[in-house]
PDB file of C-alpha atoms and ligand atoms in Angstrom:
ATOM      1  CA  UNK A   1       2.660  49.102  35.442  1.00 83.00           C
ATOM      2  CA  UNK A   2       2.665  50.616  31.842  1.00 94.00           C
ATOM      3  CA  UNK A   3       1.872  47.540  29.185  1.00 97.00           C
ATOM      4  CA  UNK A   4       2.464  50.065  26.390  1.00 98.00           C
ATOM      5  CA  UNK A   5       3.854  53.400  26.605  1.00 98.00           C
ATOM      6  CA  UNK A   6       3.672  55.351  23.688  1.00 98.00           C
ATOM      7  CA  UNK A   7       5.626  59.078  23.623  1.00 98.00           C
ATOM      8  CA  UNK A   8       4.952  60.900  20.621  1.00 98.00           C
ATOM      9  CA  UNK A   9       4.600  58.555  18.131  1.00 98.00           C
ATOM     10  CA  UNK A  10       4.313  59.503  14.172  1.00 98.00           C
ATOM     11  CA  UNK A  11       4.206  57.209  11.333  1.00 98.00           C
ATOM     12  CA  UNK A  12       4.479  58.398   7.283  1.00 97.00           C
ATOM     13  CA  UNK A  13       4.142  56.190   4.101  1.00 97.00           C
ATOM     14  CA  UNK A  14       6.278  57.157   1.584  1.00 94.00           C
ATOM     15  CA  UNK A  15       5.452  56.877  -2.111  1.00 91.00           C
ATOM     16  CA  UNK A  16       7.527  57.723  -4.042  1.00 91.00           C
ATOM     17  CA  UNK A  17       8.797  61.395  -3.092  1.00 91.00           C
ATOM     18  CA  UNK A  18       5.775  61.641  -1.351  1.00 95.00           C
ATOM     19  CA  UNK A  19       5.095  62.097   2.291  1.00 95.00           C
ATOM     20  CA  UNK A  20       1.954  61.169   3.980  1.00 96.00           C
ATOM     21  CA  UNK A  21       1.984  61.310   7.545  1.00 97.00           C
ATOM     22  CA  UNK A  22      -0.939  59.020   9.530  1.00 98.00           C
ATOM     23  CA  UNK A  23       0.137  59.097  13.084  1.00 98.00           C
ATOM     24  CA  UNK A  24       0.956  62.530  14.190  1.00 98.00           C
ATOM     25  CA  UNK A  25       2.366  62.346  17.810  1.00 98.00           C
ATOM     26  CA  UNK A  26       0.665  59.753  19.967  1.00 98.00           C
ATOM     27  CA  UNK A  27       1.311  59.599  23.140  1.00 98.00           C
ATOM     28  CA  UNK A  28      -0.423  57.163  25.687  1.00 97.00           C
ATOM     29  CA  UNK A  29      -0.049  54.642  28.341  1.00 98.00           C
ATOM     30  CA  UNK A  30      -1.946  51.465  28.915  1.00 98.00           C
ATOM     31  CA  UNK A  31      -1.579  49.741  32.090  1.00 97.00           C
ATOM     32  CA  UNK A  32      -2.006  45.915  33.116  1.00 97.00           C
ATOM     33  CA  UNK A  33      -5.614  44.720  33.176  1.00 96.00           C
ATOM     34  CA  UNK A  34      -6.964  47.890  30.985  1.00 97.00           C
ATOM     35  CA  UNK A  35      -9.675  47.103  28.575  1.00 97.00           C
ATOM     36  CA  UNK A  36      -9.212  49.523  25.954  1.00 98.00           C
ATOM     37  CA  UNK A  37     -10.999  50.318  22.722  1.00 98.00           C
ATOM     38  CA  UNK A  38      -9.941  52.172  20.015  1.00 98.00           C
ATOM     39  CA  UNK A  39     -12.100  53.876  17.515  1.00 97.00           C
ATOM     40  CA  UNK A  40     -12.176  56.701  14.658  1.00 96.00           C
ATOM     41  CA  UNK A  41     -12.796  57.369  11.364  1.00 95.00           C
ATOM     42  CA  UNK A  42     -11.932  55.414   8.318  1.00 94.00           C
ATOM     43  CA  UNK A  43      -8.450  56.451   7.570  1.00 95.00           C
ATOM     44  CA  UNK A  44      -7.734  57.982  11.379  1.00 96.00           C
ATOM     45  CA  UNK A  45      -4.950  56.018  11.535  1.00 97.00           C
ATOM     46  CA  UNK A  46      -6.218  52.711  13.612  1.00 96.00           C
ATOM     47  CA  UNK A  47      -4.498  50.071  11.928  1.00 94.00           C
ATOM     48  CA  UNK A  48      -1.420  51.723  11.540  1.00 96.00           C
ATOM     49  CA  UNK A  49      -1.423  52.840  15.216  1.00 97.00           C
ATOM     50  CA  UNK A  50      -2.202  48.759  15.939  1.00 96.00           C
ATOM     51  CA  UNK A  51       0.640  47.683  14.011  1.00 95.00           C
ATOM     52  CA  UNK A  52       2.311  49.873  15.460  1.00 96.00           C
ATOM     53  CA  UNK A  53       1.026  48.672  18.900  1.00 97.00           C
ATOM     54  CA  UNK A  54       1.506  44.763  17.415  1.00 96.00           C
ATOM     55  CA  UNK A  55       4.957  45.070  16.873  1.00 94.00           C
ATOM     56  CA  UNK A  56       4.551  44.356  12.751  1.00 92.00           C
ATOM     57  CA  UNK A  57       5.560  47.957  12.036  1.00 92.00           C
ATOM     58  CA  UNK A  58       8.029  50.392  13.280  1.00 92.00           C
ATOM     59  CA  UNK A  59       7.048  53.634  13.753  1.00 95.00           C
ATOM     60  CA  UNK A  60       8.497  56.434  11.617  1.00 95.00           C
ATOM     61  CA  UNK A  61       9.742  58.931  14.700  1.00 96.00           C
ATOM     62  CA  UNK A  62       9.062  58.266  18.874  1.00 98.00           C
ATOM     63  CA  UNK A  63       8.991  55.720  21.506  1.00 98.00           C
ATOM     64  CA  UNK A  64       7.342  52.635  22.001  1.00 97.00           C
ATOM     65  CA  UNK A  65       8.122  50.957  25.417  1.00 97.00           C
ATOM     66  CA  UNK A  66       6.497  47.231  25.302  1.00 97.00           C
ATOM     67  CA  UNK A  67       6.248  45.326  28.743  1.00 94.00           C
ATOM     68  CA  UNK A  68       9.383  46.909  29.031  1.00 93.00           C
ATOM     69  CA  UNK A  69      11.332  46.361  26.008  1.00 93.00           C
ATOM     70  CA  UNK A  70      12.099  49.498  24.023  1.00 95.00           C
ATOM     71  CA  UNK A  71      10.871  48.373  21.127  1.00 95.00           C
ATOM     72  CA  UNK A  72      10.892  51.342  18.508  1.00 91.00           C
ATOM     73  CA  UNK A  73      15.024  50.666  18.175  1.00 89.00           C
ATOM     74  CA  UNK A  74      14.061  47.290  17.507  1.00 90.00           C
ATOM     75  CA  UNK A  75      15.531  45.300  14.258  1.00 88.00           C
ATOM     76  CA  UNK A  76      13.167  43.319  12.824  1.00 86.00           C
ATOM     77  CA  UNK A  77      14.565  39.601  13.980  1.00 88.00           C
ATOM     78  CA  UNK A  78      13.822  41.258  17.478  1.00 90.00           C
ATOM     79  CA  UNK A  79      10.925  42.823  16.760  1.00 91.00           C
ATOM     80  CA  UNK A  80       9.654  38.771  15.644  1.00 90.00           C
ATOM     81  CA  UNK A  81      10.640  37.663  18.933  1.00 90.00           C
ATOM     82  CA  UNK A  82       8.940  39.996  21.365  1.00 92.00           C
ATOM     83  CA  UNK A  83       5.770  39.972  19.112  1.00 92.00           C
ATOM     84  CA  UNK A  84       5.879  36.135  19.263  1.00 90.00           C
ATOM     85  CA  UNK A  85       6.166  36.263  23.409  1.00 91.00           C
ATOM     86  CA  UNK A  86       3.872  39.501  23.943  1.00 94.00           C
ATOM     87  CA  UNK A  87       1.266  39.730  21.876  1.00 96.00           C
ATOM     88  CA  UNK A  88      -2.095  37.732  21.411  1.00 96.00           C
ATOM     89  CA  UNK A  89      -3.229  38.773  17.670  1.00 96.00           C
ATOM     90  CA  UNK A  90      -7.377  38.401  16.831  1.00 97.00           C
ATOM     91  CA  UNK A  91      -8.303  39.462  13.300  1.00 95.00           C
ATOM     92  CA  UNK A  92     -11.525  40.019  11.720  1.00 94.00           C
ATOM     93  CA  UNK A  93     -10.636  37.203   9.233  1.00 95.00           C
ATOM     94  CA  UNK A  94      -9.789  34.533  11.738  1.00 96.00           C
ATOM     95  CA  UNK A  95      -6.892  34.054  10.090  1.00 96.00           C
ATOM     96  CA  UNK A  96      -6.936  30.130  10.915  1.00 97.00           C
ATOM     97  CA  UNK A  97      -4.628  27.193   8.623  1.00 97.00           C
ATOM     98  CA  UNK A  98      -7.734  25.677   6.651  1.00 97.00           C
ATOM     99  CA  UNK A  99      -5.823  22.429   6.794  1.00 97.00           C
ATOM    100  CA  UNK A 100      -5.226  22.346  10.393  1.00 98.00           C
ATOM    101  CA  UNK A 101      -7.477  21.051  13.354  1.00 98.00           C
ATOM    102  CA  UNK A 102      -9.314  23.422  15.421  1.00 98.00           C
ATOM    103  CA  UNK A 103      -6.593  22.375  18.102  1.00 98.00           C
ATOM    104  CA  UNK A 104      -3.842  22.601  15.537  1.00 97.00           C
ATOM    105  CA  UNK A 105      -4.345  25.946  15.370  1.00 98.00           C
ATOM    106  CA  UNK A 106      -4.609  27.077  18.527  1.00 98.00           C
ATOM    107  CA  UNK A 107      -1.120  25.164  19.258  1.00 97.00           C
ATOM    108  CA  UNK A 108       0.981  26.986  16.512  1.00 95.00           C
ATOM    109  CA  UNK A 109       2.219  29.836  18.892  1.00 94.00           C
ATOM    110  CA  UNK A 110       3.847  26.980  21.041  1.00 95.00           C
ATOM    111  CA  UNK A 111       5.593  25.405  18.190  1.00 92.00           C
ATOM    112  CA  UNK A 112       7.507  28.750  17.973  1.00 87.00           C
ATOM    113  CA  UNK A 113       8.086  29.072  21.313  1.00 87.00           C
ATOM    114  CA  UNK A 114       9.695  25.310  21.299  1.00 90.00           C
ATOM    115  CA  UNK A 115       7.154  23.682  23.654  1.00 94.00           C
ATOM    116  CA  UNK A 116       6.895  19.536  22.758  1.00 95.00           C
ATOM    117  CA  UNK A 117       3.910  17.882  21.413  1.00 95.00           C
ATOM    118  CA  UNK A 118       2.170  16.468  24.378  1.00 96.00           C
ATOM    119  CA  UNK A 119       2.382  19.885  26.032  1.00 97.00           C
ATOM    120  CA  UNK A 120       1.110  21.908  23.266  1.00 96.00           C
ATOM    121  CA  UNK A 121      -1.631  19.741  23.165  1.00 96.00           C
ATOM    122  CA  UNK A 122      -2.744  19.737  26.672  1.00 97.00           C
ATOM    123  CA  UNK A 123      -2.562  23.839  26.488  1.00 97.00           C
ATOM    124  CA  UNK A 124      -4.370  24.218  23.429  1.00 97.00           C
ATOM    125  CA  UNK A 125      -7.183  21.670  24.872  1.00 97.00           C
ATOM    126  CA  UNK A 126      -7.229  23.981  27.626  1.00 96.00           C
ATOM    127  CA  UNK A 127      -7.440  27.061  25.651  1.00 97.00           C
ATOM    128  CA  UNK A 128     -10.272  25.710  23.703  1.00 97.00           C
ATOM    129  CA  UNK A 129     -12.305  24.674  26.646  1.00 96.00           C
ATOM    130  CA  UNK A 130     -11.943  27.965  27.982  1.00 95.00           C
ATOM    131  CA  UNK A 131     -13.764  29.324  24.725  1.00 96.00           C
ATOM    132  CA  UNK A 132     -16.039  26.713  25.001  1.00 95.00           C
ATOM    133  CA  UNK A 133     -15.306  24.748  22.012  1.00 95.00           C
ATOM    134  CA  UNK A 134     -13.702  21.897  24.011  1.00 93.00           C
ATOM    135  CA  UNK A 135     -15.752  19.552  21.828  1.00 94.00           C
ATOM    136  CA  UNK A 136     -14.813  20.609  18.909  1.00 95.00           C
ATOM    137  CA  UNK A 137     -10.465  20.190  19.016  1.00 95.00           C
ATOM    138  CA  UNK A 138     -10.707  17.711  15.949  1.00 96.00           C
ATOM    139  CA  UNK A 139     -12.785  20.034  13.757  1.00 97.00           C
ATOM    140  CA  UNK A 140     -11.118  22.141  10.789  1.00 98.00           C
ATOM    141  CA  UNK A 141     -12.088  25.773  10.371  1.00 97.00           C
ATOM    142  CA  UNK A 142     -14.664  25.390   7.277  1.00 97.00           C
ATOM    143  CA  UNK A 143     -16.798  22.773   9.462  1.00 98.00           C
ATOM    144  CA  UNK A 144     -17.019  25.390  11.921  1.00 97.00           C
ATOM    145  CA  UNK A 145     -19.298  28.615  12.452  1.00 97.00           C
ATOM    146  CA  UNK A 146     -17.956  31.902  12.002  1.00 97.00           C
ATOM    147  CA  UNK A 147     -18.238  32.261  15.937  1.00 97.00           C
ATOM    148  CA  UNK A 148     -16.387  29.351  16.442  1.00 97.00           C
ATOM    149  CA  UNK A 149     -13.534  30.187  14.000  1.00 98.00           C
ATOM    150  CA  UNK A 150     -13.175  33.416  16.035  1.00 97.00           C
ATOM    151  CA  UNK A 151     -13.565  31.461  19.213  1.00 97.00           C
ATOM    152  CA  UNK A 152     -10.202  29.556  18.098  1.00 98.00           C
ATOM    153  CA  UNK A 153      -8.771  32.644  16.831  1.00 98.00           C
ATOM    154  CA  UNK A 154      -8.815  34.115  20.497  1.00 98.00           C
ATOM    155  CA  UNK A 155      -7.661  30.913  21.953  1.00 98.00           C
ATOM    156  CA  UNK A 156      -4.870  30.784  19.836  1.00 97.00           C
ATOM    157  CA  UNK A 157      -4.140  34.439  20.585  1.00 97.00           C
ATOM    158  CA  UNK A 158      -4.117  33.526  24.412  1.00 96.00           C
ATOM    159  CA  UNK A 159      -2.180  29.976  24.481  1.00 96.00           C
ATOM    160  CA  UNK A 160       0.875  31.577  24.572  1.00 93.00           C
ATOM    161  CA  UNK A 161      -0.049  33.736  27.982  1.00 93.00           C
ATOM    162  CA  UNK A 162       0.952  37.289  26.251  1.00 95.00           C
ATOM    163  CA  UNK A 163       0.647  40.289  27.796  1.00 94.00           C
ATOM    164  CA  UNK A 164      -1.337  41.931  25.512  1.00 97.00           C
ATOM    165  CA  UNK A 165      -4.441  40.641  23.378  1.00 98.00           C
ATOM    166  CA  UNK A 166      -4.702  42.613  20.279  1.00 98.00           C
ATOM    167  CA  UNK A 167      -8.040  42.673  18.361  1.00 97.00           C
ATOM    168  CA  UNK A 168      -8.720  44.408  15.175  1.00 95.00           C
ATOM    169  CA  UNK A 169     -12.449  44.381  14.284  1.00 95.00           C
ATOM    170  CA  UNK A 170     -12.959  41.067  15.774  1.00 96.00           C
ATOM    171  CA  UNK A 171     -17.185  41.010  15.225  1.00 96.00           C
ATOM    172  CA  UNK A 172     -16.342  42.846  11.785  1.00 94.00           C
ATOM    173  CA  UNK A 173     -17.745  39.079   9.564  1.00 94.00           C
ATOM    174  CA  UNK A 174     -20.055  37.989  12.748  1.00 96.00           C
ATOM    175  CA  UNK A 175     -23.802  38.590  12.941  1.00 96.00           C
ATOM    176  CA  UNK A 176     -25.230  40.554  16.247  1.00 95.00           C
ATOM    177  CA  UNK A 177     -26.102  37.191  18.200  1.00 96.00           C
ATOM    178  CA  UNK A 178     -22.728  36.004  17.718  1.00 97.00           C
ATOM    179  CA  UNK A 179     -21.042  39.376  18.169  1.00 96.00           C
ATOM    180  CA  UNK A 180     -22.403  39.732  21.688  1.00 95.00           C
ATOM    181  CA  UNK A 181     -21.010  35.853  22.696  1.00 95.00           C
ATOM    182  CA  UNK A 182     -17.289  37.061  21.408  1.00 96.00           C
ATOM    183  CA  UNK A 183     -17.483  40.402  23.343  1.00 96.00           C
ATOM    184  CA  UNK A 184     -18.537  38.042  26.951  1.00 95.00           C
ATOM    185  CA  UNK A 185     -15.572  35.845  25.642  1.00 96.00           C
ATOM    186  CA  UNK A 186     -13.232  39.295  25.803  1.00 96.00           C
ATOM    187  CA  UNK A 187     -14.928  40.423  29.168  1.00 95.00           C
ATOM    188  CA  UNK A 188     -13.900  36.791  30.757  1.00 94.00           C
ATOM    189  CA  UNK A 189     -10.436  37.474  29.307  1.00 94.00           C
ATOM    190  CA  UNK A 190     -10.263  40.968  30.569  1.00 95.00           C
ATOM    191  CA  UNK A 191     -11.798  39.339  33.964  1.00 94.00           C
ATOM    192  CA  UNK A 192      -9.234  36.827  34.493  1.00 93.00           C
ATOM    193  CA  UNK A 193      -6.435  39.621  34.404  1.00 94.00           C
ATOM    194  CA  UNK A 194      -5.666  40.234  30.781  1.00 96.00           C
ATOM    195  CA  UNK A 195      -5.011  43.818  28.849  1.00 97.00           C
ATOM    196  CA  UNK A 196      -7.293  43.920  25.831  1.00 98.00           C
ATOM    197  CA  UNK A 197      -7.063  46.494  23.170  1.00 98.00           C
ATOM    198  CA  UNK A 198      -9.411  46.410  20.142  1.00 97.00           C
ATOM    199  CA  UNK A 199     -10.351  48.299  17.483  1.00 97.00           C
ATOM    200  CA  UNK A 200     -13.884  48.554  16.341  1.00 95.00           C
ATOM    201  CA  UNK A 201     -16.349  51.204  14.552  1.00 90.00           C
ATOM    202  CA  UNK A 202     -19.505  49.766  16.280  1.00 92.00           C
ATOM    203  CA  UNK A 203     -20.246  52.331  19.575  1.00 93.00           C
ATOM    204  CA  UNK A 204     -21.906  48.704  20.814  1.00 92.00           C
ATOM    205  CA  UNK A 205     -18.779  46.653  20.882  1.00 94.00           C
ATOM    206  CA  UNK A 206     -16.644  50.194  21.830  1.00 95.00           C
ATOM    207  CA  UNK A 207     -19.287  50.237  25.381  1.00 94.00           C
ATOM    208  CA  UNK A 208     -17.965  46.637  26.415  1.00 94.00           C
ATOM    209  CA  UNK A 209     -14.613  48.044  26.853  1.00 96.00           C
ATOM    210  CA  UNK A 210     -13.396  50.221  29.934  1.00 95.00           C
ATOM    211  CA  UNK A 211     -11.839  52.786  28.012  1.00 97.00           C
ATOM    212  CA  UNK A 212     -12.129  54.194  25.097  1.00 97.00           C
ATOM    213  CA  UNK A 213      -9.682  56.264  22.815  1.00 98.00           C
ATOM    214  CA  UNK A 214     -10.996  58.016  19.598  1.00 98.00           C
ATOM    215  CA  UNK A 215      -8.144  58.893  16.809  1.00 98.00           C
ATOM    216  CA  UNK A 216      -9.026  61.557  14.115  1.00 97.00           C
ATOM    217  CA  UNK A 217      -6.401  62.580  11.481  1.00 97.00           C
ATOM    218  CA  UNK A 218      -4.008  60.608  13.358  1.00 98.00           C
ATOM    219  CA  UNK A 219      -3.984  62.406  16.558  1.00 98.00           C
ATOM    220  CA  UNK A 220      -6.042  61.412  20.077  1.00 98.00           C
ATOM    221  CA  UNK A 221      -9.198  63.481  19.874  1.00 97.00           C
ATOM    222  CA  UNK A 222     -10.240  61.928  22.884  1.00 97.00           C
ATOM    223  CA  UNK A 223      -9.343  59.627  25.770  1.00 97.00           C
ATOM    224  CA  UNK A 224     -11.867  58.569  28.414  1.00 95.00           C
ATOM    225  CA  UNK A 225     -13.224  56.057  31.267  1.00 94.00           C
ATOM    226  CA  UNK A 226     -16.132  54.613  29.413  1.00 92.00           C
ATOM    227  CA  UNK A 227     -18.778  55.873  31.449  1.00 84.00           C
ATOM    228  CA  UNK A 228     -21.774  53.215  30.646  1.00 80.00           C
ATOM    229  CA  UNK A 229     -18.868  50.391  31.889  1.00 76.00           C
ATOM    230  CA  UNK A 230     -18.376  51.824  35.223  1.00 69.00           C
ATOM    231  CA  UNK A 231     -21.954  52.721  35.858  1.00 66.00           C
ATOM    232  CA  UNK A 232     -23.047  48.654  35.398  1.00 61.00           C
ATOM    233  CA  UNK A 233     -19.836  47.771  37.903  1.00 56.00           C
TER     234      UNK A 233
HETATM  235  P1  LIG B   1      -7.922  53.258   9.728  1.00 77.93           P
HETATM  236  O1  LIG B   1      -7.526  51.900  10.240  1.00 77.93           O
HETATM  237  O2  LIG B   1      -8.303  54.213  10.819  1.00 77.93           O
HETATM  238  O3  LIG B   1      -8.946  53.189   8.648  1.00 77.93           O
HETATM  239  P2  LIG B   1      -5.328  53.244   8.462  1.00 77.93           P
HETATM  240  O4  LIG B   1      -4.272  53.225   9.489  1.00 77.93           O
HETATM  241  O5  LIG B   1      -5.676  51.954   7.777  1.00 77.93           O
HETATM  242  O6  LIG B   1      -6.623  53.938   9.079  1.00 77.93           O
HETATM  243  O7  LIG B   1      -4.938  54.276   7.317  1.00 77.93           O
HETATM  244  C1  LIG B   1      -4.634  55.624   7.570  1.00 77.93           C
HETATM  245  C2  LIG B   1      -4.159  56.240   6.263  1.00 77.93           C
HETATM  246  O8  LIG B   1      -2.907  55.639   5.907  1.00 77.93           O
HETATM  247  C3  LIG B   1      -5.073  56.022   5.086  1.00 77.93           C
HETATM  248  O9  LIG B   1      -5.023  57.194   4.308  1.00 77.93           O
HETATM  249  C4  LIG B   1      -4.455  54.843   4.351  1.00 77.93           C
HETATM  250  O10 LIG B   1      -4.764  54.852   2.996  1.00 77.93           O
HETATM  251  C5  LIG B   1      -2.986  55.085   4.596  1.00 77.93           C
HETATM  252  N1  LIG B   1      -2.196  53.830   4.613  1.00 77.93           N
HETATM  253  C6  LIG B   1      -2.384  52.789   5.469  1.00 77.93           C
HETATM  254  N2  LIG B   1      -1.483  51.823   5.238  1.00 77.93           N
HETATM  255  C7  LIG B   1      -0.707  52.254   4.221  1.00 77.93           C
HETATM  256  C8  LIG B   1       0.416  51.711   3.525  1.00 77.93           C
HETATM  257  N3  LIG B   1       0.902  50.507   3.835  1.00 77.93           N
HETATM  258  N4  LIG B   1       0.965  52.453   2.539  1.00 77.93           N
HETATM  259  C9  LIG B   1       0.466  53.654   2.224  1.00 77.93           C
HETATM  260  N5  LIG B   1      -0.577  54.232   2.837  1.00 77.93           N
HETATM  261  C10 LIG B   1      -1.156  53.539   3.821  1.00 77.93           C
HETATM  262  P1  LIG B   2      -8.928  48.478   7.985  1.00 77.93           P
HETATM  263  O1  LIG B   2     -10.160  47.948   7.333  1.00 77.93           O
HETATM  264  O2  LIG B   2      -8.507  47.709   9.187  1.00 77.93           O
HETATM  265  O3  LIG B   2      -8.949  49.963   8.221  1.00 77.93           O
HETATM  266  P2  LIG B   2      -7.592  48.802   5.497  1.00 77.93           P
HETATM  267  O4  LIG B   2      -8.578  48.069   4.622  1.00 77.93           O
HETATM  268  O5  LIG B   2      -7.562  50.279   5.568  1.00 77.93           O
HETATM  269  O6  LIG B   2      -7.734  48.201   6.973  1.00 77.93           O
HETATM  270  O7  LIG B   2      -6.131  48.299   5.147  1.00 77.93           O
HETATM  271  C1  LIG B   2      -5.824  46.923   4.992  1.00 77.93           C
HETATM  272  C2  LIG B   2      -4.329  46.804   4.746  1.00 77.93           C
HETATM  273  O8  LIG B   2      -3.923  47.573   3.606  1.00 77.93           O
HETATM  274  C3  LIG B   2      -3.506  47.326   5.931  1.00 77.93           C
HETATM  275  O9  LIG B   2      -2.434  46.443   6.169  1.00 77.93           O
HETATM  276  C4  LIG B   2      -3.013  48.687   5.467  1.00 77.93           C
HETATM  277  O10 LIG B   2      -1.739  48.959   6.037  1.00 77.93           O
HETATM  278  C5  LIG B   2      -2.925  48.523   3.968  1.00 77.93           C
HETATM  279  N1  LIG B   2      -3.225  49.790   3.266  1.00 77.93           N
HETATM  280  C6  LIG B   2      -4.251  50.627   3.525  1.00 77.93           C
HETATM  281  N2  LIG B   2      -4.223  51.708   2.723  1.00 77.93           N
HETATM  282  C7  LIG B   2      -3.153  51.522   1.903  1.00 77.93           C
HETATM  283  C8  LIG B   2      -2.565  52.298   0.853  1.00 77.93           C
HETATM  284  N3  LIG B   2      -3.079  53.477   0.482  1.00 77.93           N
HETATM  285  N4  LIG B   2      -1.477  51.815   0.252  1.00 77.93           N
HETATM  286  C9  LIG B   2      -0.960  50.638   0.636  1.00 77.93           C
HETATM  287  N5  LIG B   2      -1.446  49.871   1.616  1.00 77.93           N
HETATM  288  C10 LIG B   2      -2.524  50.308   2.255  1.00 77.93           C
END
């Protein structure tokens, strides 16, 4: 079962009068339980293509089917609520509320999708023990590592039970130690029955995914079963 199906995708800016085309017809499927990394060039078109992918920005031409829902004909209101249901976001920044509680922040995603207090709480405990921060709920983001920021990051990005985790250079701020603790925390998502898509420059973090798709000039140049993976299975 297809998680995203892309058919020839393509994506311009416009500035002024000018044209400049990124994504150039992508087309690709990603099914259920893939673990999928997506690499390139500076400029290649990765972040556009995971917008794209993220439901934050439409496409300029093609289709984007997303667990089901078309989503390229999508207005915007729409586009909100699938994103909200579907998609697990990790940055490289974290992206965590400073003034909120590790906890607090993992539970925001519920608050949109209506769930009571007592509830939210009990998930996002639950999320957080599953990163292994479960003793730190009552901790705000700047008495935290950078690890553990990222740690709530991902919970937060699961608590909602999407069906696709998004990452976008999540090791980008993290030292090598710390790097290779997030990547087991993706492999025990992936494990558990997730689809995992991230984008990263590093060959290391690309080999702890299953697949991995290069972009150059905003086309696929390649798309393969990473072959170190399968060997270690
Ligand atoms: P990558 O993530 O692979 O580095 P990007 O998708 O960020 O590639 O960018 C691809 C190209 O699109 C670059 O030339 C970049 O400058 C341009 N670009 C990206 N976002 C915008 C935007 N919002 N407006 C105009 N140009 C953009
Ligand atoms: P990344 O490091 O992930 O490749 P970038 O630093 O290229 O990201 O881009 C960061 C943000 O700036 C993105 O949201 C991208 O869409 C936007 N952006 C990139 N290039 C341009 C541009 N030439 N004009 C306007 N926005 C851009």
């Amino acid at each position: 079962k297809s998680v995203i199906h892309l058919e020839d995708i393509r994506k311009s800016y416009f500035l002024g009068k000018n044209e400049l085309p990124v994504l150039k017809g992508v087309s690709l499927d990603i099914f259920k339980n893939e673990y999928v990394a997506l690499m390139g060039p500076s400029g290649s078109g990765k972040s556009t293509l995971m917008n794209i992918l993220g439901c934050l920005d439409s496409p300029t031409d093609g289709k984007y089917i997303l667990s089901g829902h078309d989503v390229s004909t999508m207005e915007d209101n729409d586009l909100a609520g699938v994103r909200g249901k579907e998609i697990g976001f990790v940055f490289q920044q974290f992206n965590l509320m400073p003034r909120l509680t590790a906890l607090e922040n993992v539970a925001v995603p519920l608050i949109y999708a209506g769930i009571g207090k007592k509830e939210r709480e009990e998930k996002a405990r639950l999320m957080l023990e599953r990163v292994g921060l479960g003793d730190r709920y009552k901790h705000k983001p700047n008495e935290l590592s950078g690890g553990q920021c990222q740690r709530v990051a991902i919970a937060r990005a699961l608590v909602n039970d999407p069906s696709l985790i998004l990452a976008d250079e999540p090791t980008g701020n993290l030292d090598t130690k710390t790097s290779i603790e997030i990547m087991d925390i993706f492999g025990s998502i992936h494990a558990s029955g997730n689809t995992v898509v991230l984008v990263t420059h590093e060959e290391d973090i690309a080999d702890h995914a299953r697949r991995i798709i290069r972009l150059r000039d905003g086309v696929i140049e390649s798309d393969r079963v990473n072959e170190k993976k399968e060997a270690l299975l």
